[in-house]
């Protein structure tokens, strides 16, 4: 069964303290791995899409990397405004779940950055 | 670019009533929209895939007659929760995939801000 597991569930950092969030996945025929940011009471905001092992994407203090089994979201010198829940999702093969390669989400990592 | 809106942002209703939630893509067109629900500290769970001009595809365990989905145009999908009960209280979020050539990436789901439904 296709699965997405994110760790840790929660992460507390001091401002400027760099760290990484992990997303492990098992999926039949990865078509894409997506990172989203979700603020409390809001919908997810798109950050990155990764398609193949070795691929990297960057945006401001965030950098996403992908291997055949997992993805990392690296946060460099975080600021309090980076506090949010970060969601990882994978899109598998066409036949998953009877629907056309829909997204499977992990439970997210709640990041808190203290000033 | 690739902005999705939802209305209302929150709603409180009595048990047994029906509630309609609208999802609009504001600056792109979408043949496919998705409806999710999210419980506190839980992941997003896909309820159904909404296809413009055709019937929605529901995930296993989601009652078609309870959660009515209509995708009448390339920019609007609606979710109606019929005969709502307290256990239907949740955060409902829609997403949309842009058509190639419009704003946003065609392989990416863009999410609305969500609707908080509370059934008394």
PDB file of C-alpha atoms in Angstrom:
ATOM      1  CA  UNK A   1       0.000   0.000   0.000  1.00  0.00           C
ATOM      2  CA  UNK A   2       1.255   3.456  -0.888  1.00  0.00           C
ATOM      3  CA  UNK A   3       2.229   5.469   2.193  1.00  0.00           C
ATOM      4  CA  UNK A   4       3.742   8.767   3.235  1.00  0.00           C
ATOM      5  CA  UNK A   5       5.366   9.203   6.647  1.00  0.00           C
ATOM      6  CA  UNK A   6       6.667  12.500   7.898  1.00  0.00           C
ATOM      7  CA  UNK A   7       9.037  13.034  10.805  1.00  0.00           C
ATOM      8  CA  UNK A   8       9.300  14.512  13.283  1.00  0.00           C
ATOM      9  CA  UNK A   9       5.665  15.275  14.114  1.00  0.00           C
ATOM     10  CA  UNK A  10       6.743  18.522  15.721  1.00  0.00           C
ATOM     11  CA  UNK A  11       9.971  20.500  15.660  1.00  0.00           C
ATOM     12  CA  UNK A  12      10.924  23.480  17.775  1.00  0.00           C
ATOM     13  CA  UNK A  13      13.830  25.628  16.631  1.00  0.00           C
ATOM     14  CA  UNK A  14      15.451  28.816  17.733  1.00  0.00           C
ATOM     15  CA  UNK A  15      15.591  31.550  15.136  1.00  0.00           C
ATOM     16  CA  UNK A  16      18.647  30.912  12.968  1.00  0.00           C
ATOM     17  CA  UNK A  17      18.913  27.226  13.926  1.00  0.00           C
ATOM     18  CA  UNK A  18      18.933  25.229  10.691  1.00  0.00           C
ATOM     19  CA  UNK A  19      17.318  21.782  10.484  1.00  0.00           C
ATOM     20  CA  UNK A  20      15.626  19.282   8.167  1.00  0.00           C
ATOM     21  CA  UNK A  21      12.194  17.701   7.900  1.00  0.00           C
ATOM     22  CA  UNK A  22      11.840  14.176   6.543  1.00  0.00           C
ATOM     23  CA  UNK A  23       9.245  12.617   4.255  1.00  0.00           C
ATOM     24  CA  UNK A  24       9.533   8.871   3.641  1.00  0.00           C
ATOM     25  CA  UNK A  25       7.336   7.310   1.010  1.00  0.00           C
ATOM     26  CA  UNK A  26       6.410   4.058  -0.641  1.00  0.00           C
ATOM     27  CA  UNK A  27       4.501   4.425  -3.870  1.00  0.00           C
ATOM     28  CA  UNK A  28       3.998   2.499  -7.077  1.00  0.00           C
ATOM     29  CA  UNK A  29       5.487   4.617  -9.807  1.00  0.00           C
ATOM     30  CA  UNK A  30       6.205   8.043  -8.354  1.00  0.00           C
ATOM     31  CA  UNK A  31       4.852  10.757 -10.608  1.00  0.00           C
ATOM     32  CA  UNK A  32       5.698  13.631  -8.310  1.00  0.00           C
ATOM     33  CA  UNK A  33       6.438  14.583  -4.702  1.00  0.00           C
ATOM     34  CA  UNK A  34       4.936  17.814  -3.442  1.00  0.00           C
ATOM     35  CA  UNK A  35       5.717  20.016  -0.447  1.00  0.00           C
ATOM     36  CA  UNK A  36       3.101  22.369   0.943  1.00  0.00           C
ATOM     37  CA  UNK A  37       3.014  24.782   3.839  1.00  0.00           C
ATOM     38  CA  UNK A  38      -0.169  25.051   5.914  1.00  0.00           C
ATOM     39  CA  UNK A  39      -0.871  27.793   8.430  1.00  0.00           C
ATOM     40  CA  UNK A  40      -3.496  27.194  11.161  1.00  0.00           C
ATOM     41  CA  UNK A  41      -7.034  27.416   9.813  1.00  0.00           C
ATOM     42  CA  UNK A  42      -5.830  27.860   6.229  1.00  0.00           C
ATOM     43  CA  UNK A  43      -5.487  25.704   3.148  1.00  0.00           C
ATOM     44  CA  UNK A  44      -2.105  24.320   2.050  1.00  0.00           C
ATOM     45  CA  UNK A  45       0.175  26.643   0.096  1.00  0.00           C
ATOM     46  CA  UNK A  46       2.243  25.069  -2.685  1.00  0.00           C
ATOM     47  CA  UNK A  47       6.014  25.145  -2.219  1.00  0.00           C
ATOM     48  CA  UNK A  48       7.793  22.606  -4.458  1.00  0.00           C
ATOM     49  CA  UNK A  49       7.374  19.679  -6.824  1.00  0.00           C
ATOM     50  CA  UNK A  50      10.114  17.075  -7.232  1.00  0.00           C
ATOM     51  CA  UNK A  51       9.981  14.380  -9.897  1.00  0.00           C
ATOM     52  CA  UNK A  52      13.094  12.246  -9.782  1.00  0.00           C
ATOM     53  CA  UNK A  53      15.861  11.155  -7.413  1.00  0.00           C
ATOM     54  CA  UNK A  54      18.647  13.686  -7.184  1.00  0.00           C
ATOM     55  CA  UNK A  55      16.421  16.640  -7.941  1.00  0.00           C
ATOM     56  CA  UNK A  56      16.628  19.731  -5.734  1.00  0.00           C
ATOM     57  CA  UNK A  57      14.483  22.865  -5.517  1.00  0.00           C
ATOM     58  CA  UNK A  58      15.093  26.044  -3.512  1.00  0.00           C
ATOM     59  CA  UNK A  59      12.982  28.949  -2.390  1.00  0.00           C
ATOM     60  CA  UNK A  60      14.326  31.530   0.024  1.00  0.00           C
ATOM     61  CA  UNK A  61      15.322  29.634   3.207  1.00  0.00           C
ATOM     62  CA  UNK A  62      13.833  26.333   2.022  1.00  0.00           C
ATOM     63  CA  UNK A  63      15.481  23.612  -0.016  1.00  0.00           C
ATOM     64  CA  UNK A  64      13.812  20.337  -0.975  1.00  0.00           C
ATOM     65  CA  UNK A  65      15.701  17.230  -2.051  1.00  0.00           C
ATOM     66  CA  UNK A  66      14.532  13.831  -3.277  1.00  0.00           C
ATOM     67  CA  UNK A  67      15.880  10.278  -3.189  1.00  0.00           C
ATOM     68  CA  UNK A  68      14.187   7.050  -4.236  1.00  0.00           C
ATOM     69  CA  UNK A  69      12.749   6.554  -0.745  1.00  0.00           C
ATOM     70  CA  UNK A  70      12.508   9.947   0.894  1.00  0.00           C
ATOM     71  CA  UNK A  71      12.545  13.684   0.592  1.00  0.00           C
ATOM     72  CA  UNK A  72      14.035  16.283   2.874  1.00  0.00           C
ATOM     73  CA  UNK A  73      12.960  19.854   3.403  1.00  0.00           C
ATOM     74  CA  UNK A  74      15.972  21.765   4.664  1.00  0.00           C
ATOM     75  CA  UNK A  75      15.356  25.028   6.469  1.00  0.00           C
ATOM     76  CA  UNK A  76      18.348  27.339   6.692  1.00  0.00           C
ATOM     77  CA  UNK A  77      18.456  30.052   9.369  1.00  0.00           C
ATOM     78  CA  UNK A  78      14.693  29.938   9.973  1.00  0.00           C
ATOM     79  CA  UNK A  79      12.678  32.923  11.101  1.00  0.00           C
ATOM     80  CA  UNK A  80       9.533  32.996  13.259  1.00  0.00           C
ATOM     81  CA  UNK A  81       7.434  33.537  10.131  1.00  0.00           C
ATOM     82  CA  UNK A  82       8.522  30.103   8.917  1.00  0.00           C
ATOM     83  CA  UNK A  83       6.418  28.575  11.700  1.00  0.00           C
ATOM     84  CA  UNK A  84       3.733  26.392  10.102  1.00  0.00           C
ATOM     85  CA  UNK A  85       2.870  22.784   9.378  1.00  0.00           C
ATOM     86  CA  UNK A  86       4.762  21.415   6.398  1.00  0.00           C
ATOM     87  CA  UNK A  87       2.963  18.751   4.385  1.00  0.00           C
ATOM     88  CA  UNK A  88       4.463  16.248   2.015  1.00  0.00           C
ATOM     89  CA  UNK A  89       2.361  14.502  -0.623  1.00  0.00           C
ATOM     90  CA  UNK A  90       3.080  11.999  -3.371  1.00  0.00           C
ATOM     91  CA  UNK A  91       1.302  11.291  -6.592  1.00  0.00           C
ATOM     92  CA  UNK A  92       1.501   7.672  -7.584  1.00  0.00           C
ATOM     93  CA  UNK A  93       0.588   5.609 -10.605  1.00  0.00           C
ATOM     94  CA  UNK A  94      -2.659   5.976 -12.508  1.00  0.00           C
ATOM     95  CA  UNK A  95      -4.406   3.086 -10.831  1.00  0.00           C
ATOM     96  CA  UNK A  96      -3.878   4.063  -7.225  1.00  0.00           C
ATOM     97  CA  UNK A  97      -7.061   4.017  -5.158  1.00  0.00           C
ATOM     98  CA  UNK A  98      -9.228   3.811  -8.230  1.00  0.00           C
ATOM     99  CA  UNK A  99      -8.596   7.486  -8.929  1.00  0.00           C
ATOM    100  CA  UNK A 100      -6.246   9.080 -11.366  1.00  0.00           C
ATOM    101  CA  UNK A 101      -2.987   9.240  -9.439  1.00  0.00           C
ATOM    102  CA  UNK A 102      -4.334  11.442  -6.695  1.00  0.00           C
ATOM    103  CA  UNK A 103      -2.209  12.921  -3.924  1.00  0.00           C
ATOM    104  CA  UNK A 104      -1.440  10.940  -0.783  1.00  0.00           C
ATOM    105  CA  UNK A 105      -0.586  13.231   2.102  1.00  0.00           C
ATOM    106  CA  UNK A 106       1.543  12.677   5.164  1.00  0.00           C
ATOM    107  CA  UNK A 107       0.376  13.974   8.535  1.00  0.00           C
ATOM    108  CA  UNK A 108       2.769  16.883   8.421  1.00  0.00           C
ATOM    109  CA  UNK A 109       5.520  18.328  10.595  1.00  0.00           C
ATOM    110  CA  UNK A 110       4.551  21.237  12.799  1.00  0.00           C
ATOM    111  CA  UNK A 111       7.461  23.660  12.891  1.00  0.00           C
ATOM    112  CA  UNK A 112       7.762  26.330  15.573  1.00  0.00           C
ATOM    113  CA  UNK A 113      10.544  28.903  15.355  1.00  0.00           C
ATOM    114  CA  UNK A 114      11.179  30.942  18.477  1.00  0.00           C
ATOM    115  CA  UNK A 115      12.723  34.412  18.228  1.00  0.00           C
TER     116      UNK A 115
ATOM    117  CA  UNK B   1      -1.140  33.343  -9.805  1.00  0.00           C
ATOM    118  CA  UNK B   2      -3.181  30.131  -9.342  1.00  0.00           C
ATOM    119  CA  UNK B   3      -5.553  31.407  -6.668  1.00  0.00           C
ATOM    120  CA  UNK B   4      -8.452  29.353  -5.330  1.00  0.00           C
ATOM    121  CA  UNK B   5     -11.220  30.775  -3.167  1.00  0.00           C
ATOM    122  CA  UNK B   6     -13.826  29.089  -0.992  1.00  0.00           C
ATOM    123  CA  UNK B   7     -17.076  30.389   0.356  1.00  0.00           C
ATOM    124  CA  UNK B   8     -18.079  30.507   3.097  1.00  0.00           C
ATOM    125  CA  UNK B   9     -14.933  30.439   5.222  1.00  0.00           C
ATOM    126  CA  UNK B  10     -16.945  29.121   8.140  1.00  0.00           C
ATOM    127  CA  UNK B  11     -20.524  28.007   8.724  1.00  0.00           C
ATOM    128  CA  UNK B  12     -22.537  26.848  11.719  1.00  0.00           C
ATOM    129  CA  UNK B  13     -25.739  24.943  11.086  1.00  0.00           C
ATOM    130  CA  UNK B  14     -28.300  22.850  12.884  1.00  0.00           C
ATOM    131  CA  UNK B  15     -28.369  19.090  12.606  1.00  0.00           C
ATOM    132  CA  UNK B  16     -30.459  17.932   9.666  1.00  0.00           C
ATOM    133  CA  UNK B  17     -29.929  20.968   7.473  1.00  0.00           C
ATOM    134  CA  UNK B  18     -27.931  21.108   4.239  1.00  0.00           C
ATOM    135  CA  UNK B  19     -24.891  23.277   3.640  1.00  0.00           C
ATOM    136  CA  UNK B  20     -23.342  24.290   0.307  1.00  0.00           C
ATOM    137  CA  UNK B  21     -19.657  25.167  -0.034  1.00  0.00           C
ATOM    138  CA  UNK B  22     -18.325  26.852  -3.180  1.00  0.00           C
ATOM    139  CA  UNK B  23     -14.837  26.471  -4.609  1.00  0.00           C
ATOM    140  CA  UNK B  24     -13.667  28.859  -7.334  1.00  0.00           C
ATOM    141  CA  UNK B  25     -10.464  29.106  -9.325  1.00  0.00           C
ATOM    142  CA  UNK B  26      -9.990  32.860  -9.718  1.00  0.00           C
ATOM    143  CA  UNK B  27      -7.265  33.215 -12.342  1.00  0.00           C
ATOM    144  CA  UNK B  28      -7.228  29.866 -14.103  1.00  0.00           C
ATOM    145  CA  UNK B  29      -9.528  27.222 -15.461  1.00  0.00           C
ATOM    146  CA  UNK B  30      -9.697  23.717 -14.059  1.00  0.00           C
ATOM    147  CA  UNK B  31     -11.335  20.628 -15.496  1.00  0.00           C
ATOM    148  CA  UNK B  32     -10.519  18.799 -12.280  1.00  0.00           C
ATOM    149  CA  UNK B  33     -11.138  19.935  -8.718  1.00  0.00           C
ATOM    150  CA  UNK B  34     -10.745  17.960  -5.514  1.00  0.00           C
ATOM    151  CA  UNK B  35     -12.529  17.989  -2.176  1.00  0.00           C
ATOM    152  CA  UNK B  36     -10.742  17.074   1.058  1.00  0.00           C
ATOM    153  CA  UNK B  37     -11.632  17.055   4.711  1.00  0.00           C
ATOM    154  CA  UNK B  38      -9.171  17.504   7.532  1.00  0.00           C
ATOM    155  CA  UNK B  39      -9.624  16.660  11.202  1.00  0.00           C
ATOM    156  CA  UNK B  40      -7.486  18.311  13.900  1.00  0.00           C
ATOM    157  CA  UNK B  41      -3.877  17.132  13.806  1.00  0.00           C
ATOM    158  CA  UNK B  42      -4.704  14.802  10.926  1.00  0.00           C
ATOM    159  CA  UNK B  43      -3.728  14.718   7.309  1.00  0.00           C
ATOM    160  CA  UNK B  44      -5.881  15.776   4.391  1.00  0.00           C
ATOM    161  CA  UNK B  45      -8.232  12.997   3.336  1.00  0.00           C
ATOM    162  CA  UNK B  46      -9.470  13.050  -0.241  1.00  0.00           C
ATOM    163  CA  UNK B  47     -13.248  12.792  -0.436  1.00  0.00           C
ATOM    164  CA  UNK B  48     -13.881  13.081  -4.145  1.00  0.00           C
ATOM    165  CA  UNK B  49     -12.578  14.230  -7.470  1.00  0.00           C
ATOM    166  CA  UNK B  50     -14.816  16.656  -9.309  1.00  0.00           C
ATOM    167  CA  UNK B  51     -14.744  16.677 -13.108  1.00  0.00           C
ATOM    168  CA  UNK B  52     -16.284  19.492 -15.118  1.00  0.00           C
ATOM    169  CA  UNK B  53     -19.343  18.337 -16.974  1.00  0.00           C
ATOM    170  CA  UNK B  54     -19.385  14.826 -15.550  1.00  0.00           C
ATOM    171  CA  UNK B  55     -20.086  12.947 -12.349  1.00  0.00           C
ATOM    172  CA  UNK B  56     -17.676  13.164  -9.452  1.00  0.00           C
ATOM    173  CA  UNK B  57     -15.517  10.219  -8.444  1.00  0.00           C
ATOM    174  CA  UNK B  58     -15.852   9.440  -4.750  1.00  0.00           C
ATOM    175  CA  UNK B  59     -13.255   7.760  -2.569  1.00  0.00           C
ATOM    176  CA  UNK B  60     -14.090   4.543  -0.803  1.00  0.00           C
ATOM    177  CA  UNK B  61     -16.229   5.126   2.267  1.00  0.00           C
ATOM    178  CA  UNK B  62     -17.533   8.537   1.202  1.00  0.00           C
ATOM    179  CA  UNK B  63     -21.316   8.626   0.822  1.00  0.00           C
ATOM    180  CA  UNK B  64     -22.295  10.005  -2.581  1.00  0.00           C
ATOM    181  CA  UNK B  65     -25.806  10.911  -1.486  1.00  0.00           C
ATOM    182  CA  UNK B  66     -24.586  12.778   1.548  1.00  0.00           C
ATOM    183  CA  UNK B  67     -21.811  14.773  -0.098  1.00  0.00           C
ATOM    184  CA  UNK B  68     -23.195  16.093  -3.382  1.00  0.00           C
ATOM    185  CA  UNK B  69     -20.640  17.529  -5.771  1.00  0.00           C
ATOM    186  CA  UNK B  70     -21.360  19.644  -8.812  1.00  0.00           C
ATOM    187  CA  UNK B  71     -18.728  20.990 -11.207  1.00  0.00           C
ATOM    188  CA  UNK B  72     -20.814  23.168 -13.467  1.00  0.00           C
ATOM    189  CA  UNK B  73     -18.070  25.262 -15.045  1.00  0.00           C
ATOM    190  CA  UNK B  74     -14.306  25.378 -15.488  1.00  0.00           C
ATOM    191  CA  UNK B  75     -13.993  27.708 -12.501  1.00  0.00           C
ATOM    192  CA  UNK B  76     -16.603  26.494 -10.019  1.00  0.00           C
ATOM    193  CA  UNK B  77     -17.248  23.341  -8.034  1.00  0.00           C
ATOM    194  CA  UNK B  78     -19.698  23.016  -5.168  1.00  0.00           C
ATOM    195  CA  UNK B  79     -19.944  20.563  -2.294  1.00  0.00           C
ATOM    196  CA  UNK B  80     -23.301  20.185  -0.568  1.00  0.00           C
ATOM    197  CA  UNK B  81     -23.407  18.383   2.754  1.00  0.00           C
ATOM    198  CA  UNK B  82     -26.958  17.072   2.981  1.00  0.00           C
ATOM    199  CA  UNK B  83     -28.732  16.394   6.268  1.00  0.00           C
ATOM    200  CA  UNK B  84     -25.647  17.389   8.203  1.00  0.00           C
ATOM    201  CA  UNK B  85     -24.922  15.793  11.572  1.00  0.00           C
ATOM    202  CA  UNK B  86     -22.365  16.704  14.266  1.00  0.00           C
ATOM    203  CA  UNK B  87     -19.970  14.049  12.996  1.00  0.00           C
ATOM    204  CA  UNK B  88     -19.787  15.970   9.698  1.00  0.00           C
ATOM    205  CA  UNK B  89     -18.178  18.879  11.521  1.00  0.00           C
ATOM    206  CA  UNK B  90     -14.746  19.307   9.988  1.00  0.00           C
ATOM    207  CA  UNK B  91     -12.481  21.517   7.898  1.00  0.00           C
ATOM    208  CA  UNK B  92     -13.325  21.111   4.224  1.00  0.00           C
ATOM    209  CA  UNK B  93     -10.713  22.137   1.665  1.00  0.00           C
ATOM    210  CA  UNK B  94     -10.921  22.175  -2.102  1.00  0.00           C
ATOM    211  CA  UNK B  95      -8.134  22.206  -4.640  1.00  0.00           C
ATOM    212  CA  UNK B  96      -7.924  22.700  -8.389  1.00  0.00           C
ATOM    213  CA  UNK B  97      -5.526  21.642 -11.131  1.00  0.00           C
ATOM    214  CA  UNK B  98      -4.988  24.273 -13.835  1.00  0.00           C
ATOM    215  CA  UNK B  99      -5.571  23.522 -17.477  1.00  0.00           C
ATOM    216  CA  UNK B 100      -2.336  23.732 -19.476  1.00  0.00           C
ATOM    217  CA  UNK B 101      -1.762  27.239 -20.779  1.00  0.00           C
ATOM    218  CA  UNK B 102      -3.503  28.990 -17.892  1.00  0.00           C
ATOM    219  CA  UNK B 103      -2.016  30.393 -14.691  1.00  0.00           C
ATOM    220  CA  UNK B 104      -0.174  27.881 -12.514  1.00  0.00           C
ATOM    221  CA  UNK B 105       1.378  24.480 -13.139  1.00  0.00           C
ATOM    222  CA  UNK B 106      -0.819  21.866 -14.771  1.00  0.00           C
ATOM    223  CA  UNK B 107       0.622  19.090 -12.577  1.00  0.00           C
ATOM    224  CA  UNK B 108      -0.027  20.872  -9.281  1.00  0.00           C
ATOM    225  CA  UNK B 109      -3.066  21.107  -7.045  1.00  0.00           C
ATOM    226  CA  UNK B 110      -3.680  24.597  -5.698  1.00  0.00           C
ATOM    227  CA  UNK B 111      -5.721  24.755  -2.531  1.00  0.00           C
ATOM    228  CA  UNK B 112      -8.441  27.030  -1.288  1.00  0.00           C
ATOM    229  CA  UNK B 113      -8.399  28.552   2.209  1.00  0.00           C
ATOM    230  CA  UNK B 114     -10.829  25.977   3.583  1.00  0.00           C
ATOM    231  CA  UNK B 115     -14.307  26.047   5.136  1.00  0.00           C
ATOM    232  CA  UNK B 116     -14.867  25.254   8.800  1.00  0.00           C
ATOM    233  CA  UNK B 117     -18.203  23.465   9.200  1.00  0.00           C
ATOM    234  CA  UNK B 118     -19.733  23.125  12.651  1.00  0.00           C
ATOM    235  CA  UNK B 119     -22.963  21.167  12.987  1.00  0.00           C
ATOM    236  CA  UNK B 120     -24.843  21.665  16.247  1.00  0.00           C
TER     237      UNK B 120
END
